[in-house]
Coordinates of C-alpha atoms in Angstrom, one line a residue:
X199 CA 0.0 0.0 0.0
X200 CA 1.4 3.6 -0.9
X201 CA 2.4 5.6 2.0
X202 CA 0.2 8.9 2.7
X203 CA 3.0 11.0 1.3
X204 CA 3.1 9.4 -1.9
X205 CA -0.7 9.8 -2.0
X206 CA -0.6 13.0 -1.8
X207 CA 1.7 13.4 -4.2
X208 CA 0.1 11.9 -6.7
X209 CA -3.0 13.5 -6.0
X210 CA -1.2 16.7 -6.4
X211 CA 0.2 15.8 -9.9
X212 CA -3.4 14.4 -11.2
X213 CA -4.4 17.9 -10.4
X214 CA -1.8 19.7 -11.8
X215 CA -2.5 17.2 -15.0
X216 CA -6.6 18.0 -14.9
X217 CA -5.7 22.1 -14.9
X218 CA -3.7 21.1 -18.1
X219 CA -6.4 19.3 -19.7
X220 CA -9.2 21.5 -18.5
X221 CA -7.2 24.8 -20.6
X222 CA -6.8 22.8 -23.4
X223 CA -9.8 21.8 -23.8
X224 CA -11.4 25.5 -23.5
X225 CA -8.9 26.4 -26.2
X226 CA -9.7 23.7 -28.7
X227 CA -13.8 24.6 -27.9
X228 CA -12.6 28.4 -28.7
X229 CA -10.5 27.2 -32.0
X230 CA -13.6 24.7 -32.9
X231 CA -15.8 27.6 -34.0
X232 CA -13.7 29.2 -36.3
X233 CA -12.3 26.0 -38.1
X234 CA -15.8 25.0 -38.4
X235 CA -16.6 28.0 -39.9
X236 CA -14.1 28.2 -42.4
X237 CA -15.1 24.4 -43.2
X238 CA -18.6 24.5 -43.5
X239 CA -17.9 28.0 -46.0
X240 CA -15.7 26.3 -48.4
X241 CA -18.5 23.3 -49.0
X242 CA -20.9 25.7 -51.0
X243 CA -17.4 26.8 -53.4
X244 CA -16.3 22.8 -53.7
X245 CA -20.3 21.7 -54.7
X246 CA -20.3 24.8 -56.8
X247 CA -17.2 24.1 -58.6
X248 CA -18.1 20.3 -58.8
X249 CA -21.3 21.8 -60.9
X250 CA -19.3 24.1 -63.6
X251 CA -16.9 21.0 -63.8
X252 CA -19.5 18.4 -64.7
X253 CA -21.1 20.8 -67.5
X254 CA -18.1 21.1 -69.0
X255 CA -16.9 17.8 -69.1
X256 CA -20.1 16.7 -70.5
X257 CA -19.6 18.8 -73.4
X258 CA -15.2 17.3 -73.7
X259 CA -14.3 14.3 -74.6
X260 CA -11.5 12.0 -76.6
X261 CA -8.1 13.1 -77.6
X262 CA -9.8 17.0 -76.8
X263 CA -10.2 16.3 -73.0
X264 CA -7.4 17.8 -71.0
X265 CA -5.2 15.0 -69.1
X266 CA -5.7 15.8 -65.7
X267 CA -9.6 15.2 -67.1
X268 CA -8.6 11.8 -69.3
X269 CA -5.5 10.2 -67.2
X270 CA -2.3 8.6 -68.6
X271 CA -4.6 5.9 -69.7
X272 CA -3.6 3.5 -66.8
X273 CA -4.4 3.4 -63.6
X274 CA -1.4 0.7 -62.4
X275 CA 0.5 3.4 -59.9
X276 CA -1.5 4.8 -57.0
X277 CA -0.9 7.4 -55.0
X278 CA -2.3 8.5 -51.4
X279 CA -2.4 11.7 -50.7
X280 CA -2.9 11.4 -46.8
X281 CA -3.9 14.6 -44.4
X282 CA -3.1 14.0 -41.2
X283 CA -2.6 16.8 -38.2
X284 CA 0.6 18.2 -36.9
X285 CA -0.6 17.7 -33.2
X286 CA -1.4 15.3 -30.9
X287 CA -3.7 15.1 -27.9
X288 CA -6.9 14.6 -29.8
X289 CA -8.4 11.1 -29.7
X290 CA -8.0 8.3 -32.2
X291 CA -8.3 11.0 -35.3
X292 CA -5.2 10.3 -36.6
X293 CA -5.2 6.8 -36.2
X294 CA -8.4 6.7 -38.2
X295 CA -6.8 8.4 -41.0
X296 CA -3.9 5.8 -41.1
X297 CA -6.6 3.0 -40.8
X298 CA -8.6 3.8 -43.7
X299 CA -5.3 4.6 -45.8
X300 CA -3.9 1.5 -45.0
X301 CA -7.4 0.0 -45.8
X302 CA -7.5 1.4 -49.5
X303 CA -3.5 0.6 -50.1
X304 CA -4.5 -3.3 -48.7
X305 CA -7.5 -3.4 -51.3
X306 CA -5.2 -1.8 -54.4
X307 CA -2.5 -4.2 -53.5
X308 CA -5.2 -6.6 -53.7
X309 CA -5.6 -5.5 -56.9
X310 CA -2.4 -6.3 -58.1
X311 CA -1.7 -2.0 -58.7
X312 CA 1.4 0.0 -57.3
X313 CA 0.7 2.1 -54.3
X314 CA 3.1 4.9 -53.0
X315 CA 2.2 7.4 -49.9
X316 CA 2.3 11.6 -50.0
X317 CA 2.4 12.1 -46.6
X318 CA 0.4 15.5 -45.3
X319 CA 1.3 16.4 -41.8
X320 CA 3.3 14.9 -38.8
X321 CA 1.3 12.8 -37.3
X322 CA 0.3 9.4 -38.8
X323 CA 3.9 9.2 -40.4
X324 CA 5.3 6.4 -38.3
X325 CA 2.5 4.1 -38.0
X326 CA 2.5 4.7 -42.3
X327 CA 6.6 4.1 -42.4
X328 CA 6.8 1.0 -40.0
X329 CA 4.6 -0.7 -42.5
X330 CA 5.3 1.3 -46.7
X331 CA 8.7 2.7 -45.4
X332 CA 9.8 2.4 -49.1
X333 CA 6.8 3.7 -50.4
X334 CA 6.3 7.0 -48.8
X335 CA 7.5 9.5 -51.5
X336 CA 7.3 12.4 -49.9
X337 CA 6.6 14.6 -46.4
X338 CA 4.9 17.7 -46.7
X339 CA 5.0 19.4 -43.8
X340 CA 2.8 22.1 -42.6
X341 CA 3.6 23.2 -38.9
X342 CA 5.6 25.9 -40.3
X343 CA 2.4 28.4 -40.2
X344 CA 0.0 29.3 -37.6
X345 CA -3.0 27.2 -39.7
X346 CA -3.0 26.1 -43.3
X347 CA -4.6 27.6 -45.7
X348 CA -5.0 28.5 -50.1
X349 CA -1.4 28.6 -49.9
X350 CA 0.0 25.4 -48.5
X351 CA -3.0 23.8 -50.7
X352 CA -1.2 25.8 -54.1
X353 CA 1.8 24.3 -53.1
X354 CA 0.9 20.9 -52.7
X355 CA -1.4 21.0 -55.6
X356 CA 1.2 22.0 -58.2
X357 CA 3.5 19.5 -57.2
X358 CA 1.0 16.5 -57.5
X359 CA 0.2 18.2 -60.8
X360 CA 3.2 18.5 -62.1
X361 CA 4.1 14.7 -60.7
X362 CA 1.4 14.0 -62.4
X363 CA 2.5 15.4 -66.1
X364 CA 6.0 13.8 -65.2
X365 CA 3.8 9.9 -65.3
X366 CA 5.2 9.7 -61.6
X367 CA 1.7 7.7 -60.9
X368 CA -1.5 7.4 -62.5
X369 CA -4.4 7.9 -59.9
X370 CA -4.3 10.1 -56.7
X371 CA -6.5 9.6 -54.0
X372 CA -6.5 12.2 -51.4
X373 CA -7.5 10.6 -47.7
X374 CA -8.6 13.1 -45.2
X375 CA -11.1 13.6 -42.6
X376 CA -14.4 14.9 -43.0
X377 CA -15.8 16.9 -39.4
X378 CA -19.2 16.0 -38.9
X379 CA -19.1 17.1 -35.2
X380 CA -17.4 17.6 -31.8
X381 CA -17.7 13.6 -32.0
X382 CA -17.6 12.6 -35.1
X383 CA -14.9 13.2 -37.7
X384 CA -15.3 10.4 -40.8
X385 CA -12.3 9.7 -42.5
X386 CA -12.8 9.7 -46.4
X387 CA -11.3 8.9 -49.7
X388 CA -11.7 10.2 -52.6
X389 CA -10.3 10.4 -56.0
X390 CA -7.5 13.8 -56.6
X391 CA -6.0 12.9 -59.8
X392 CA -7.1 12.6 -62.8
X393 CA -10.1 15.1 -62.0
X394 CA -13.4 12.1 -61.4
X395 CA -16.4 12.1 -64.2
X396 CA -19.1 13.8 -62.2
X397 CA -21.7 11.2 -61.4
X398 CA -24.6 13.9 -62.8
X399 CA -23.9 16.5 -65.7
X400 CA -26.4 19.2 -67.0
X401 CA -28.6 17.6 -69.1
X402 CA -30.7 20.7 -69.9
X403 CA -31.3 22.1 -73.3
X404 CA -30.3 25.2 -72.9
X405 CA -27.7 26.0 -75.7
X406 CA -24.5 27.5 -73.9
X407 CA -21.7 29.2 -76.0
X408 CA -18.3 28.9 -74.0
X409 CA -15.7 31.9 -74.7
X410 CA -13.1 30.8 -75.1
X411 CA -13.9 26.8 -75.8
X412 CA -14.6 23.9 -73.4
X413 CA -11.0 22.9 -73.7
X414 CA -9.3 26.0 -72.7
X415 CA -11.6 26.4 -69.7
X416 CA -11.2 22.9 -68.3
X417 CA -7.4 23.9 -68.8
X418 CA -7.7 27.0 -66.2
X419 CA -10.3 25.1 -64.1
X420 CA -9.2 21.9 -63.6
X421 CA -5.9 22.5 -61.3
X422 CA -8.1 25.2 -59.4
X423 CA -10.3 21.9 -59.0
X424 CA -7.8 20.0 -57.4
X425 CA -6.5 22.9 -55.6
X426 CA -9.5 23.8 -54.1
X427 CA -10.4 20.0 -52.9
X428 CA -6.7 20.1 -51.1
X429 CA -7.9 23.4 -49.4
X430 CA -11.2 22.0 -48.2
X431 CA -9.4 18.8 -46.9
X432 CA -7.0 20.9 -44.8
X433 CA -10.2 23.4 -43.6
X434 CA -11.8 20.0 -42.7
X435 CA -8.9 18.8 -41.4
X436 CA -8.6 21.9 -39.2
X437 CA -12.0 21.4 -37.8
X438 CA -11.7 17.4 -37.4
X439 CA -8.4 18.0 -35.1
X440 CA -10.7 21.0 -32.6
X441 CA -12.9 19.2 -32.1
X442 CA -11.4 15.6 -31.7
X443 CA -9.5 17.4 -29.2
X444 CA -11.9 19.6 -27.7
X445 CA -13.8 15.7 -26.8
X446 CA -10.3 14.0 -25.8
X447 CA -9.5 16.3 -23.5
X448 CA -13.0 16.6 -21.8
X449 CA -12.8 13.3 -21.1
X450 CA -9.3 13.2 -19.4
X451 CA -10.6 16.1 -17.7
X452 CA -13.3 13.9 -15.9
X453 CA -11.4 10.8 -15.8
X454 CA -8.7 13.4 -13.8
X455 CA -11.8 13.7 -11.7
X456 CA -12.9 10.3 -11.1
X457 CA -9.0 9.8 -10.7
X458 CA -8.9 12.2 -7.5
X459 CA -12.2 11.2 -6.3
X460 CA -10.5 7.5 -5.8
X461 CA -7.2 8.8 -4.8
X462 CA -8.6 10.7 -2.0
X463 CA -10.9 7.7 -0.6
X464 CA -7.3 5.6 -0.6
X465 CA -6.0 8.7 1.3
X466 CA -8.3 9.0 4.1
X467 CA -8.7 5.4 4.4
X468 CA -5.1 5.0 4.5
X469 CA -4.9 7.8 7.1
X470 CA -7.5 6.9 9.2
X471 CA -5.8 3.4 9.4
X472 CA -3.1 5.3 10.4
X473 CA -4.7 7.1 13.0
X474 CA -6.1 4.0 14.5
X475 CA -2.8 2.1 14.5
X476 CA -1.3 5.4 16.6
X477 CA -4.2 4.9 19.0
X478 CA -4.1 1.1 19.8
X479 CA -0.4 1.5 20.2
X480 CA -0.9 4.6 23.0
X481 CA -3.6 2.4 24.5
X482 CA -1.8 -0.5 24.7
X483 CA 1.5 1.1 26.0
X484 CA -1.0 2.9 28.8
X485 CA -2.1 -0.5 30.0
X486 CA 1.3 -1.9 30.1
X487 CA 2.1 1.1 32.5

């Protein structure tokens, strides 16, 4: 049994741990609004986007259709473009992320196809490396700024792009979490490069005229489409990580709680036992006088 002083000890640290927990928490809940903010604003832009793109490429096809629309005409090398946070402290988030990339690389392997890792953010690296260490192509790290934003997504956007016109692989799929709430943060896939076929294109029969042609349009909108789907997956990546945190850290706030509640029982028992071990032994001693 631990002595009284180490109790108290340790009931001193699990406090000093709870005050920790406690502030971060508040800070994450603070954080949470704007990153869910920002997130649920970009959607509207992304759906809108996705509608421009699928009247266009209704109207391109063939040898006209722009390659990041058409592909290399193989999809043998995949590549995963995995967002993952540069912090810790918030829940199983980033081992989700790793889970569901590993899950898509198992079933393409499956497949007999090529897979290679482009590794977003710090976390989720080793758990990725211990496993595809010689597949992981490249770190892109982003805790050099205060929160990512159009930029970092520009950046990482023209170099898949221009990996992409080099035939470095033939499919992206970018892996990121979706925030769906303080307790929920779903980690999706979905297909970067080449550009997906929208599942529905206008079908109306309005006639449009394009200035200049379909081509040249799909030309300029196509890499904003890709950047803009690596923006939203960092906004919603920025989200996911507040509010996974915001929840982790409640609950090792009240398990800090339930932690002293228990510690403090052991004390008093332990100190009352104590007490009553002081008193038999005065007792006693009187007698024998």
């Amino acid at each position: 049994m631990a002595s009284l002083k180490e109790l108290k000890g340790r009931i001193k640290s699990v406090k000093s741990t709870q005050k920790i927990t406690k502030a971060k928490q508040m800070v994450a809940a603070a954080k949470l609004r704007r990153a869910q903010a920002a997130a649920e604003a970009a959607r509207p832009y992304q759906e809108r986007l996705a509608a421009v793109m699928a009247s266009l490429a209704g109207k391109v096809s063939g040898d006209s259709a722009p390659k990041l629309l058409a592909g290399t005409g193989s999809t043998q090398r995949h590549l995963l473009v995995v967002v993952n946070t540069d912090k810790g402290l918030c829940g199983g988030l980033n081992a989700n992320i790793v889970k569901a990339a590993k899950a898509k690389a198992k079933e393409l392997l499956g497949e007999g196809k090529d897979v290679s890792f482009y590794l977003i953010g710090k976390k989720g690296r080793a758990p990725i490396k211990r496993d595809y260490a010689n597949s992981i192509t490249k770190h892109f790290d982003t805790s050099d700024v205060r929160q990512p934003g159009f930029e970092e997504a520009d950046a990482i956007a023209a170099d898949l792009i221009e990996r992409f016109e080099d035939s470095k692989f033939d499919v992206a799929h970018l892996v990121y979490p979706v925030f769906k709430s303080a307790l929920a943060q779903d980690p999706t896939v979905d297909q970067l490069i080449p550009v997906p076929a929208p599942e529905t294109a206008d079908n109306s029969d309005a006639v449009v005229e394009y200035e200049p042609g379909e081509e040249e349009i799909l030309e300029e909108l196509l890499p904003r489409y890709v950047k803009t789907q690596l923006f939203g997956a960092l906004l919603e990546r920025e989200a996911s990580e507040q509010g996974a945190s915001m929840t982790a850290m409640d609950n090792a706030t009240r398990n800090a709680g339930e932690l002293i509640k228990d510690l403090n029982i052991e004390y008093n028992r332990s100190r009352q036992a104590a007490i009553t071990t002081e008193l038999i032994e005065i007792i006693a001693g009187a007698e024998a006088l």
